[in-house]
Amino acid sequence: MKKTLIGPTGIALVALTLVAAGCSSNNNANTAANTSNANKATNNAVSGNTDGAATGEVEKIVVGTGTQFPKVCFIDENGKLTGFDVELVKEIDKRLPGYEFEFQTLDFTNLLLSLETKKIDFVAHEMEKNAERSEKYLFNTVPYAHWKTKLIVAKDNSEVASLDDLKGKKLLTTATSAEATLAENYNKDHDNAINIVYTNGAANDTVSQLTSGRVQATLGADFTLSLIDPKSELKAVGDALEEADVLFVFRKDDPKEQKLADAVDGALNEIKSDGTLSKLSTTWLGADYTK
């Protein structure tokens, strides 16, 4: 029986600076979800995907993710690793008989480094594709979500509605995140006008820092606000600063990684076509963010 496992304990990810990125905290993620090879073979016979099925050979794949991103990758009340990205990866695993997926939870800032050093085989953590990342990493081609990045401030903050309003003020973000890159690129063109504060704190710490006034803003995807701010203490302001597809990240210039990315794309096309992807998004994120 093929299993989708959670690998060795990793450092919990996320400082969601509301965003695309982040989760951080220590965790013991020792959960397993078993998948039947017979069912997977049947699914792939129907879809025409026979990679690895004919010979019976199964390649183990380690998937890097986090545990502190609410509704995306987190540990539930039963100690189970779950969420939108986690359940999507499990669904992809079911449809690829030639692979066996195992989760490895890590601090967000270590995900890409772990990919480079071959400790994991791909990253599943709502990763935006941008120019900087594309220079170093391989992305699959079929997006599984799409989001718009906005400024997030405390609900009573009436002074900040754009990046220009943050001159001399503090912006909270997670190192190595797409949002951090956005802020850093702004500073390059504006004489370091914004005081960027990097954090690996959990989502509730982000809310606390904003509502207490220790920082004046953060950056976040449109869907994350309701996930990390259940008490509605924050608000999104201004126009979208960027839009991006969300994809999985693989090692570049690696034939095996390219083959894996292609296989993932094949499974994603099926998952999109039969409505499973939209259903997962609505279940976990509250709406369909897959288009």
Rosetta silent file (secondary structure, phi, psi, omega in degrees, C-alpha in Angstrom):
SEQUENCE: MKKTLIGPTGIALVALTLVAAGCSSNNNANTAANTSNANKATNNAVSGNTDGAATGEVEKIVVGTGTQFPKVCFIDENGKLTGFDVELVKEIDKRLPGYEFEFQTLDFTNLLLSLETKKIDFVAHEMEKNAERSEKYLFNTVPYAHWKTKLIVAKDNSEVASLDDLKGKKLLTTATSAEATLAENYNKDHDNAINIVYTNGAANDTVSQLTSGRVQATLGADFTLSLIDPKSELKAVGDALEEADVLFVFRKDDPKEQKLADAVDGALNEIKSDGTLSKLSTTWLGADYTK
SCORE:     score description
SCORE:     0.000 S_00000001
   1 L     0.000  130.159 -178.557    0.000    0.000    0.000 S_00000001
   2 E   -82.806  140.330 -175.001    1.393    3.345   -0.996 S_00000001
   3 E  -119.588  146.217  166.865    1.511    5.977    1.689 S_00000001
   4 E  -105.990  110.640 -170.245    1.519    9.740    1.825 S_00000001
   5 E  -111.554  164.730  168.533    3.550   10.406    4.940 S_00000001
   6 E  -103.159  124.316 -174.526    4.762   13.257    7.032 S_00000001
   7 L   -75.348 -162.661 -177.414    8.538   13.120    7.235 S_00000001
   8 L   -56.492  154.068 -179.070   10.840   14.008   10.092 S_00000001
   9 L   -55.204  132.634  177.698    9.867   16.858   12.342 S_00000001
  10 L  -119.944  174.707  177.596   10.614   20.185   10.685 S_00000001
  11 E   -82.271  125.053 -176.387   10.498   23.723   11.859 S_00000001
  12 E   -59.406  141.147 -173.314    6.998   24.966   11.473 S_00000001
  13 E   -91.287  166.327  155.324    6.680   27.533    8.831 S_00000001
  14 E   102.846  113.194  156.536    5.087   30.810    8.475 S_00000001
  15 L  -106.544   93.737  178.916    5.147   34.100    9.505 S_00000001
  16 L   -68.459  108.195  172.091    2.389   34.651    7.379 S_00000001
  17 L   -84.255   40.299  179.577    2.981   38.150    6.980 S_00000001
  18 L    75.506   23.949 -169.454   -0.218   37.407    5.622 S_00000001
  19 L  -140.098 -165.626  178.274    1.086   36.132    2.720 S_00000001
  20 L   -45.747   -1.808 -172.335    2.389   34.164    0.362 S_00000001
  21 L  -149.592  145.623  131.105    4.641   33.104    2.584 S_00000001
  22 L   136.757  141.798  176.862    5.107   32.353    5.891 S_00000001
  23 E  -165.542  135.519  176.760    4.778   30.164    8.862 S_00000001
  24 E  -153.542  135.084 -176.233    7.095   29.648   11.773 S_00000001
  25 E   161.892  151.180  179.273    7.008   27.612   14.926 S_00000001
  26 E   -80.394  147.406 -178.585    8.286   24.280   16.107 S_00000001
  27 L  -150.864  159.161  171.884    6.130   21.278   15.428 S_00000001
  28 L  -119.029   95.346 -175.194    5.919   17.558   15.596 S_00000001
  29 L  -102.083   89.184 -178.241    4.173   16.577   12.421 S_00000001
  30 L  -119.330   67.684 -178.942    3.951   12.849   12.514 S_00000001
  31 L  -118.695  150.291  179.843    0.812   12.117   10.544 S_00000001
  32 E  -131.348  142.300  175.968    0.224    9.609    7.805 S_00000001
  33 E  -127.378  112.335 -175.393   -2.348    9.327    5.066 S_00000001
  34 E   -83.254  141.568 -179.624   -2.351    5.994    3.271 S_00000001
  35 E  -127.077  134.987 -177.672   -3.097    5.780   -0.435 S_00000001
  36 L   -80.180  124.756  176.673   -3.973    2.638   -2.347 S_00000001
  37 H   -64.754  -32.406  179.389   -1.700    1.886   -5.298 S_00000001
  38 H   -63.749  -44.951  178.463   -4.504   -0.088   -6.846 S_00000001
  39 H   -62.769  -39.873 -179.363   -6.796    2.937   -6.802 S_00000001
  40 H   -65.975  -39.373  178.808   -4.049    5.112   -8.203 S_00000001
  41 H   -63.961  -39.956  177.917   -3.387    2.668  -10.981 S_00000001
  42 H   -63.399  -46.101  178.562   -7.076    2.651  -11.840 S_00000001
  43 H   -57.800  -42.405 -176.656   -7.231    6.450  -11.880 S_00000001
  44 H   -77.161  -27.514  174.315   -4.232    6.651  -14.136 S_00000001
  45 H   -64.141  -38.954  178.384   -5.451    3.944  -16.459 S_00000001
  46 H   -66.576  -41.034 -175.195   -8.533    6.060  -17.019 S_00000001
  47 H   -85.558  -12.437 -178.267   -6.503    9.236  -17.528 S_00000001
  48 L    89.501    3.246  179.748   -3.791    7.611  -19.598 S_00000001
  49 L   -89.332  106.751 -177.366   -1.072    8.377  -17.037 S_00000001
  50 L  -116.904   13.171 -177.895    1.002    5.212  -16.729 S_00000001
  51 L   -56.766  116.262  177.810    4.296    6.694  -15.563 S_00000001
  52 L    83.494  -14.914 -175.035    5.865    4.119  -13.255 S_00000001
  53 L   -76.679  -35.383 -174.813    2.744    1.950  -13.233 S_00000001
  54 L   -64.804  -41.039 -177.070    3.845   -0.529  -15.886 S_00000001
  55 L   -89.201  -15.164 -177.558    7.001   -1.612  -14.058 S_00000001
  56 L    81.742    0.005  178.714    5.603   -1.307  -10.561 S_00000001
  57 L   -76.548  136.800 -179.821    8.496    0.951   -9.601 S_00000001
  58 L  -125.516  127.178 -179.306    7.610    3.793   -7.253 S_00000001
  59 E   -98.698  127.231  179.553    9.858    6.819   -6.695 S_00000001
  60 E   -76.817  131.775 -179.958    9.767    8.486   -3.294 S_00000001
  61 E  -124.177  128.547  178.582    9.263   12.252   -3.417 S_00000001
  62 E   -99.118  122.219 -176.876    9.740   14.563   -0.416 S_00000001
  63 E  -105.427  121.219  179.416    7.403   17.567   -0.482 S_00000001
  64 E   -86.709  131.297  177.884    8.379   20.615    1.550 S_00000001
  65 E  -151.217 -170.849 -179.979    5.619   22.571    3.281 S_00000001
  66 L  -125.775 -171.328 -176.553    4.836   24.292    6.601 S_00000001
  67 L  -134.717    2.328 -174.234    2.470   23.960    9.545 S_00000001
  68 E  -122.796   16.931  177.708    1.388   27.458   10.604 S_00000001
  69 E   -97.406  103.291 -175.353   -0.394   28.866    7.549 S_00000001
  70 L   -51.894  130.441  175.925   -4.099   28.754    8.508 S_00000001
  71 L    69.330   -4.346 -178.966   -6.222   26.695    6.119 S_00000001
  72 L  -109.255  -55.336  173.990   -3.275   26.200    3.750 S_00000001
  73 E  -151.655  107.268 -173.717   -0.771   24.041    5.638 S_00000001
  74 E  -156.756  165.697  176.291   -1.337   23.647    9.369 S_00000001
  75 E   -96.899  121.087 -177.428   -1.767   21.135   12.188 S_00000001
  76 L   -80.932 -176.610 -175.174   -5.430   20.687   13.091 S_00000001
  77 L   -65.198  -15.832  178.403   -6.927   19.965   16.513 S_00000001
  78 L   -97.771    8.633  179.534   -6.293   16.250   15.987 S_00000001
  79 L    78.574   18.242 -176.811   -2.598   16.747   15.293 S_00000001
  80 L  -100.102  134.832  172.983   -3.039   16.162   11.569 S_00000001
  81 E   -75.207  123.809 -176.810   -1.188   18.085    8.865 S_00000001
  82 E  -155.053 -170.457 -177.753   -3.834   19.412    6.495 S_00000001
  83 L   121.303  174.022 -175.484   -5.021   22.448    4.541 S_00000001
  84 H   -56.474  -54.523 -177.521   -5.508   23.455    0.917 S_00000001
  85 H   -65.101  -39.695 -178.545   -1.958   22.834   -0.293 S_00000001
  86 H   -64.553  -48.486 -177.837   -1.583   19.642    1.734 S_00000001
  87 H   -68.721  -31.535  175.892   -4.836   18.096    0.543 S_00000001
  88 H   -66.185  -44.000  177.953   -4.102   19.102   -3.049 S_00000001
  89 H   -61.232  -39.732  177.228   -0.715   17.374   -2.920 S_00000001
  90 H   -62.367  -39.502  179.154   -2.407   14.260   -1.529 S_00000001
  91 H   -65.996  -40.050  176.672   -4.880   14.354   -4.407 S_00000001
  92 H   -62.941  -42.416  179.695   -2.043   14.655   -6.931 S_00000001
  93 H   -58.453  -40.164  179.975   -0.289   11.718   -5.250 S_00000001
  94 H   -59.568  -29.905 -172.980   -3.391    9.561   -5.702 S_00000001
  95 L   -97.525    3.260 -179.845   -3.244   10.133   -9.442 S_00000001
  96 L  -123.863   89.910 -175.633    0.467    9.401   -9.931 S_00000001
  97 L   -67.187  -18.000 -178.545    1.196    5.695   -9.364 S_00000001
  98 L   -81.927   -3.621 -176.587    4.858    6.131  -10.218 S_00000001
  99 E  -129.796  151.072  172.672    5.490    8.357   -7.199 S_00000001
 100 E  -124.473  115.372 -175.426    5.128    8.167   -3.422 S_00000001
 101 E   -91.959  137.802  176.038    4.836   11.572   -1.728 S_00000001
 102 E  -132.024  131.454  179.791    6.089   12.279    1.785 S_00000001
 103 E   -83.910  139.088  171.068    5.693   15.631    3.544 S_00000001
 104 E  -125.727  116.308 -178.975    8.599   17.389    5.243 S_00000001
 105 E   -88.777  135.716 -174.913    7.637   20.429    7.321 S_00000001
 106 L  -142.493  161.764  169.401   10.142   23.276    7.464 S_00000001
 107 L   -63.826  142.164 -175.904   10.488   26.916    8.380 S_00000001
 108 H   -55.068  -41.601 -176.492    9.420   29.003    5.378 S_00000001
 109 H   -68.436  -12.374  179.343   12.826   30.626    5.013 S_00000001
 110 H  -100.704   -5.325 -174.809   14.425   27.176    4.690 S_00000001
 111 H   -62.821  -52.286 -176.723   12.131   25.752    2.020 S_00000001
 112 H   -68.524  -37.367  176.730   13.953   26.974   -1.066 S_00000001
 113 H   -62.733  -40.983  178.697   17.366   26.293    0.444 S_00000001
 114 H   -65.483  -32.102  175.297   16.261   22.748    1.264 S_00000001
 115 H   -66.374  -45.881 -179.770   15.140   22.364   -2.343 S_00000001
 116 H   -60.463  -39.152 -176.739   18.545   23.533   -3.607 S_00000001
 117 L   -90.076    9.155  173.919   20.387   21.120   -1.310 S_00000001
 118 L    65.504   26.123  173.506   18.112   18.229   -2.345 S_00000001
 119 L   -79.785  -24.334  173.708   16.638   17.686    1.109 S_00000001
 120 L  -133.128  165.261 -175.893   13.220   18.016   -0.502 S_00000001
 121 L  -105.871  -25.650  168.530   12.034   17.496   -4.084 S_00000001
 122 E  -160.516  162.109 -175.315    9.479   20.270   -4.449 S_00000001
 123 E  -107.773  131.500  175.371    7.837   23.033   -2.448 S_00000001
 124 E  -125.216   92.947 -179.002    4.096   23.286   -1.785 S_00000001
 125 E  -158.035   53.394  178.831    3.414   26.487    0.111 S_00000001
 126 E    47.918   52.639 -176.743    1.420   28.958   -1.975 S_00000001
 127 E   -87.337  121.172  176.088    4.561   30.028   -3.811 S_00000001
 128 E   -76.649  145.864  172.672    4.148   32.896   -6.248 S_00000001
 129 L   -90.404  124.344  175.125    6.054   32.843   -9.492 S_00000001
 130 L  -138.172  173.552 -174.836    8.109   35.997   -9.995 S_00000001
 131 H   -61.348  -41.404 -177.311   11.151   37.023  -12.030 S_00000001
 132 H   -64.118  -44.990 -179.822   13.610   36.595   -9.175 S_00000001
 133 H   -70.238  -36.043 -177.690   12.502   33.069   -8.347 S_00000001
 134 H   -64.525  -24.835  177.475   12.242   32.047  -11.993 S_00000001
 135 H   -68.512  -27.955 -173.534   15.949   32.746  -12.454 S_00000001
 136 H  -109.810  -23.832 -170.810   16.846   30.120   -9.863 S_00000001
 137 E  -129.891  159.053  175.390   14.000   27.613   -9.768 S_00000001
 138 E   -95.924  132.253  174.131   11.731   25.557  -11.981 S_00000001
 139 E  -110.266  145.562  169.795    7.981   26.062  -11.682 S_00000001
 140 L   -67.643  169.573 -171.558    5.349   23.704  -12.990 S_00000001
 141 L  -101.051  -14.886 -178.135    3.190   25.289  -15.698 S_00000001
 142 L  -100.278  108.582 -179.864   -0.367   24.685  -14.426 S_00000001
 143 L   -65.496  146.862  174.346   -1.297   27.172  -11.650 S_00000001
 144 L  -111.054   -1.624  173.031   -3.354   25.856   -8.774 S_00000001
 145 E  -162.507  165.307  177.595   -4.299   29.292   -7.427 S_00000001
 146 E  -143.742  133.775 -179.501   -4.088   32.952   -8.356 S_00000001
 147 E  -139.918  162.352  177.541   -3.908   35.858   -5.966 S_00000001
 148 E  -114.034  130.859 -178.222   -3.679   39.612   -5.685 S_00000001
 149 E   -94.568  130.802  179.401   -1.293   41.165   -3.184 S_00000001
 150 E  -131.068  165.854  171.362   -2.452   44.166   -1.155 S_00000001
 151 E   -75.769  140.311  176.847   -1.327   46.230    1.797 S_00000001
 152 E  -119.872  130.527 -179.384   -2.769   45.090    5.120 S_00000001
 153 E  -136.085  170.191  174.521   -3.108   47.516    8.035 S_00000001
 154 E   -64.370  149.786 -173.749   -4.890   47.768   11.372 S_00000001
 155 L   -60.787  -29.959 -178.533   -8.579   48.520   10.999 S_00000001
 156 L   -92.240    7.599 -179.800   -8.239   51.956   12.645 S_00000001
 157 L   -85.194  113.494  179.695   -5.262   52.958   10.460 S_00000001
 158 L  -110.083    6.747 -175.457   -6.352   55.753    8.105 S_00000001
 159 L   -96.122  -20.091 -174.165   -2.852   56.949    7.193 S_00000001
 160 L  -116.557  121.194  176.223   -1.662   54.123    4.943 S_00000001
 161 L  -136.540   -0.647  179.822   -3.260   53.271    1.603 S_00000001
 162 L  -157.022  166.853  176.667   -0.182   52.776   -0.606 S_00000001
 163 H   -61.835  -33.035  178.839    3.506   51.945   -0.415 S_00000001
 164 H   -62.181  -29.750  179.771    4.260   55.644   -0.783 S_00000001
 165 H   -73.143   -8.796 -177.030    2.411   56.246    2.488 S_00000001
 166 H   -94.627    9.252  179.083    4.907   53.995    4.276 S_00000001
 167 L   -57.484  122.763 -179.393    7.874   56.354    3.909 S_00000001
 168 L    78.108    2.989 -179.202    9.687   56.259    7.260 S_00000001
 169 L  -110.124  172.701 -175.498    7.261   53.620    8.570 S_00000001
 170 E  -101.399  133.364  176.517    7.598   49.898    9.274 S_00000001
 171 E  -118.367  124.736 -178.422    6.416   47.137    6.975 S_00000001
 172 E   -90.939  132.660  176.625    6.313   43.577    8.309 S_00000001
 173 E  -155.890  171.608 -179.262    7.157   40.712    5.946 S_00000001
 174 L  -102.622  130.493  178.492    8.781   37.295    5.813 S_00000001
 175 L   -56.958  140.340  179.361   12.323   36.922    4.487 S_00000001
 176 L    75.370   -0.682  179.626   12.521   35.146    1.093 S_00000001
 177 L   -79.153  162.127  176.548    8.797   35.660    0.462 S_00000001
 178 H   -63.492  -33.309  179.138    7.413   37.158   -2.747 S_00000001
 179 H   -68.415  -36.859  176.451    6.091   40.034   -0.656 S_00000001
 180 H   -62.759  -41.781  178.153    9.550   40.712    0.737 S_00000001
 181 H   -61.600  -41.084  178.912   10.877   40.883   -2.822 S_00000001
 182 H   -60.257  -47.574 -179.739    8.141   43.343   -3.739 S_00000001
 183 H   -65.640  -40.346 -179.935    9.035   45.604   -0.804 S_00000001
 184 H   -65.395  -39.472  177.647   12.767   45.298   -1.440 S_00000001
 185 H   -66.562  -36.552  175.700   12.341   46.237   -5.099 S_00000001
 186 H   -61.781  -45.138 -179.387   10.285   49.264   -4.054 S_00000001
 187 H   -63.194  -34.804  178.278   13.059   50.348   -1.690 S_00000001
 188 H   -60.381  -35.075 -177.676   15.668   50.028   -4.443 S_00000001
 189 H   -92.425   -6.115 -174.662   13.751   52.600   -6.468 S_00000001
 190 L  -132.742   35.674  171.958   12.839   54.851   -3.535 S_00000001
 191 L    52.360   44.367  177.508   16.059   55.288   -1.540 S_00000001
 192 L    52.572   46.464 -175.952   15.071   52.701    1.108 S_00000001
 193 L   -65.422  -30.568 -175.917   12.004   54.726    2.060 S_00000001
 194 L  -101.381  137.819  174.502   10.357   51.850    3.944 S_00000001
 195 E   -87.889  100.527 -177.318   11.738   50.255    7.101 S_00000001
 196 E   -83.024  124.875  179.012   11.286   46.570    6.302 S_00000001
 197 E  -108.695  119.501 -178.860   10.924   44.362    9.382 S_00000001
 198 E   -93.347  140.907 -177.023   11.515   40.655    8.755 S_00000001
 199 L  -144.774  155.748  169.759    9.749   38.100   10.871 S_00000001
 200 L  -122.819   21.708 -177.815    9.114   34.401   11.180 S_00000001
 201 L   -71.972  162.603  178.453    6.316   34.850   13.687 S_00000001
 202 L   -73.782  170.445 -175.937    2.985   33.096   13.492 S_00000001
 203 H   -58.000  -40.406 -178.797   -0.123   34.707   12.032 S_00000001
 204 H   -65.915  -27.090  176.061   -1.434   35.857   15.420 S_00000001
 205 H   -70.430  -36.334  176.500    1.866   37.669   16.004 S_00000001
 206 H   -61.163  -46.300  178.727    1.386   39.557   12.738 S_00000001
 207 H   -60.728  -44.732 -179.317   -2.051   40.699   13.878 S_00000001
 208 H   -61.358  -43.709 -178.511   -0.649   41.730   17.263 S_00000001
 209 H   -65.177  -35.956  179.495    2.185   43.757   15.754 S_00000001
 210 H   -73.981  -45.536 -176.925   -0.197   45.637   13.475 S_00000001
 211 H   -71.381  -25.894  178.677   -2.892   46.346   16.045 S_00000001
 212 H   -83.928  -12.623 -179.952   -0.352   47.456   18.650 S_00000001
 213 L    86.097    6.365  178.162    1.284   49.861   16.226 S_00000001
 214 L   -65.881  -31.846  169.906    4.723   48.223   16.404 S_00000001
 215 L  -131.164  159.457 -174.528    4.544   48.039   12.620 S_00000001
 216 L  -101.561  -18.374 -178.161    2.246   49.975   10.319 S_00000001
 217 E  -163.023  164.597  168.869    1.560   47.497    7.519 S_00000001
 218 E  -141.548  179.608  178.297    2.225   44.120    5.989 S_00000001
 219 E  -119.309  140.385 -178.156    1.572   42.600    2.579 S_00000001
 220 E  -153.714  152.021  174.477   -0.871   39.820    1.954 S_00000001
 221 E   -69.573  154.093 -174.398   -2.746   37.882   -0.681 S_00000001
 222 L   -56.975  -34.543 -175.523   -6.409   38.731   -1.022 S_00000001
 223 L   -84.067  -12.826 -171.432   -7.636   35.471    0.507 S_00000001
 224 H   -77.537  -23.743 -173.723   -5.339   35.418    3.535 S_00000001
 225 H   -57.758  -48.370 -178.992   -6.928   38.205    5.540 S_00000001
 226 H   -68.100  -24.619 -178.234   -9.971   36.224    6.650 S_00000001
 227 H   -76.800  -39.059 -174.778   -7.780   33.212    7.408 S_00000001
 228 H  -100.621   -6.197 -177.514   -5.297   34.890    9.730 S_00000001
 229 L  -129.930   65.644 -176.136   -7.572   37.563   11.188 S_00000001
 230 L   -62.382  -22.046  179.930  -10.759   35.823   12.400 S_00000001
 231 L   -90.515    3.213  177.970  -11.619   38.772   14.697 S_00000001
 232 L    56.125   48.393  178.482  -11.514   41.241   11.769 S_00000001
 233 L   -91.558   -7.440 -177.624   -8.957   43.532   13.415 S_00000001
 234 E  -121.481  171.307  176.359   -7.214   44.274   10.108 S_00000001
 235 E  -149.454  152.812  173.413   -8.172   45.536    6.656 S_00000001
 236 E   -92.641  139.619 -176.735   -6.781   45.486    3.110 S_00000001
 237 E  -131.821  155.506  174.454   -6.225   48.911    1.565 S_00000001
 238 E    74.062 -178.045  178.585   -5.418   50.390   -1.825 S_00000001
 239 E   -77.764  162.368  174.916   -5.166   48.766   -5.223 S_00000001
 240 E   -62.318  132.337 -179.274   -3.584   45.377   -5.808 S_00000001
 241 E   -83.280  -26.893  174.912    0.193   45.805   -5.926 S_00000001
 242 E  -164.722  160.713  172.550    0.697   42.710   -8.023 S_00000001
 243 E  -124.386  146.244 -177.106   -1.053   39.585   -9.251 S_00000001
 244 E  -153.193  149.180  170.681    0.601   36.215   -9.496 S_00000001
 245 E   -79.280  148.580  176.399   -0.029   32.573  -10.242 S_00000001
 246 E  -106.437  126.954 -174.067    0.616   30.113   -7.433 S_00000001
 247 E  -139.164  172.890  172.518    2.640   27.070   -8.452 S_00000001
 248 E   -89.237  152.136 -176.772    4.873   24.346   -7.082 S_00000001
 249 E  -114.801  133.229 -178.122    8.640   24.934   -7.074 S_00000001
 250 E  -126.987  170.049  174.962   11.240   22.413   -8.301 S_00000001
 251 E   -73.455  139.606 -178.908   14.992   22.365   -8.879 S_00000001
 252 L   -84.565  152.934  176.400   16.063   23.935  -12.139 S_00000001
 253 L    57.449   39.378  179.458   18.158   22.169  -14.793 S_00000001
 254 L  -131.113  108.356 -176.452   17.390   18.755  -13.341 S_00000001
 255 H   -54.540  -38.832  179.042   15.835   16.215  -15.780 S_00000001
 256 H   -66.236  -37.650  178.394   14.208   14.213  -12.971 S_00000001
 257 H   -68.349  -38.384  177.338   12.661   17.370  -11.544 S_00000001
 258 H   -63.245  -42.271  178.084   11.365   18.363  -14.978 S_00000001
 259 H   -61.977  -41.659  178.787    9.793   14.916  -15.380 S_00000001
 260 H   -64.976  -44.296  179.448    8.187   15.247  -11.942 S_00000001
 261 H   -61.281  -40.049  178.130    6.885   18.745  -12.722 S_00000001
 262 H   -64.155  -40.395  178.853    5.374   17.482  -15.974 S_00000001
 263 H   -65.060  -42.064  177.336    3.680   14.623  -14.134 S_00000001
 264 H   -61.165  -41.883  177.667    2.281   17.041  -11.543 S_00000001
 265 H   -60.725  -41.022  178.392    0.925   19.230  -14.348 S_00000001
 266 H   -60.647  -44.305  178.628   -0.814   16.223  -15.880 S_00000001
 267 H   -66.679  -40.231  179.406   -2.500   15.396  -12.586 S_00000001
 268 H   -62.555  -38.663  177.778   -3.410   19.057  -12.001 S_00000001
 269 H   -60.450  -40.113  176.496   -5.118   19.263  -15.381 S_00000001
 270 H   -64.899  -45.338 -176.758   -7.285   16.311  -14.379 S_00000001
 271 H   -64.879  -34.328  175.031   -8.003   17.797  -10.962 S_00000001
 272 H   -69.802  -46.960 -174.102   -9.035   21.073  -12.566 S_00000001
 273 H   -62.309  -37.486 -177.068  -11.158   19.447  -15.245 S_00000001
 274 L   -89.817    5.103  175.263  -13.214   17.316  -12.870 S_00000001
 275 L    87.633   -2.169 -177.241  -13.888   20.207  -10.461 S_00000001
 276 H   -64.655  -39.208 -177.507  -11.797   18.863   -7.592 S_00000001
 277 H   -64.192  -46.697  178.358   -9.482   21.877   -7.489 S_00000001
 278 H   -60.935  -39.030  179.611  -12.314   24.403   -7.239 S_00000001
 279 H   -65.139  -42.717  179.032  -13.930   22.302   -4.530 S_00000001
 280 H   -63.156  -42.038  179.459  -10.714   22.172   -2.490 S_00000001
 281 H   -62.794  -46.117 -179.510  -10.261   25.931   -2.771 S_00000001
 282 H   -63.960  -40.816 -179.707  -13.827   26.656   -1.684 S_00000001
 283 H   -63.330  -45.750 -172.268  -13.584   24.183    1.201 S_00000001
 284 H   -95.234  -34.251 -174.369  -10.320   25.498    2.597 S_00000001
 285 H  -105.061   -7.316  176.372  -10.046   29.109    1.437 S_00000001
 286 L    90.523   -7.038  178.276  -13.709   30.101    1.462 S_00000001
 287 L  -164.556  172.412 -179.590  -13.958   30.808   -2.273 S_00000001
 288 L   -88.463  102.209  178.495  -12.609   29.648   -5.624 S_00000001
 289 L  -103.847   24.722 -174.343   -9.167   31.240   -5.980 S_00000001
 290 L   -96.103   -0.127 -176.250   -8.054   28.822   -8.683 S_00000001
 291 L  -115.610    0.000    0.000   -8.848   30.985  -11.728 S_00000001
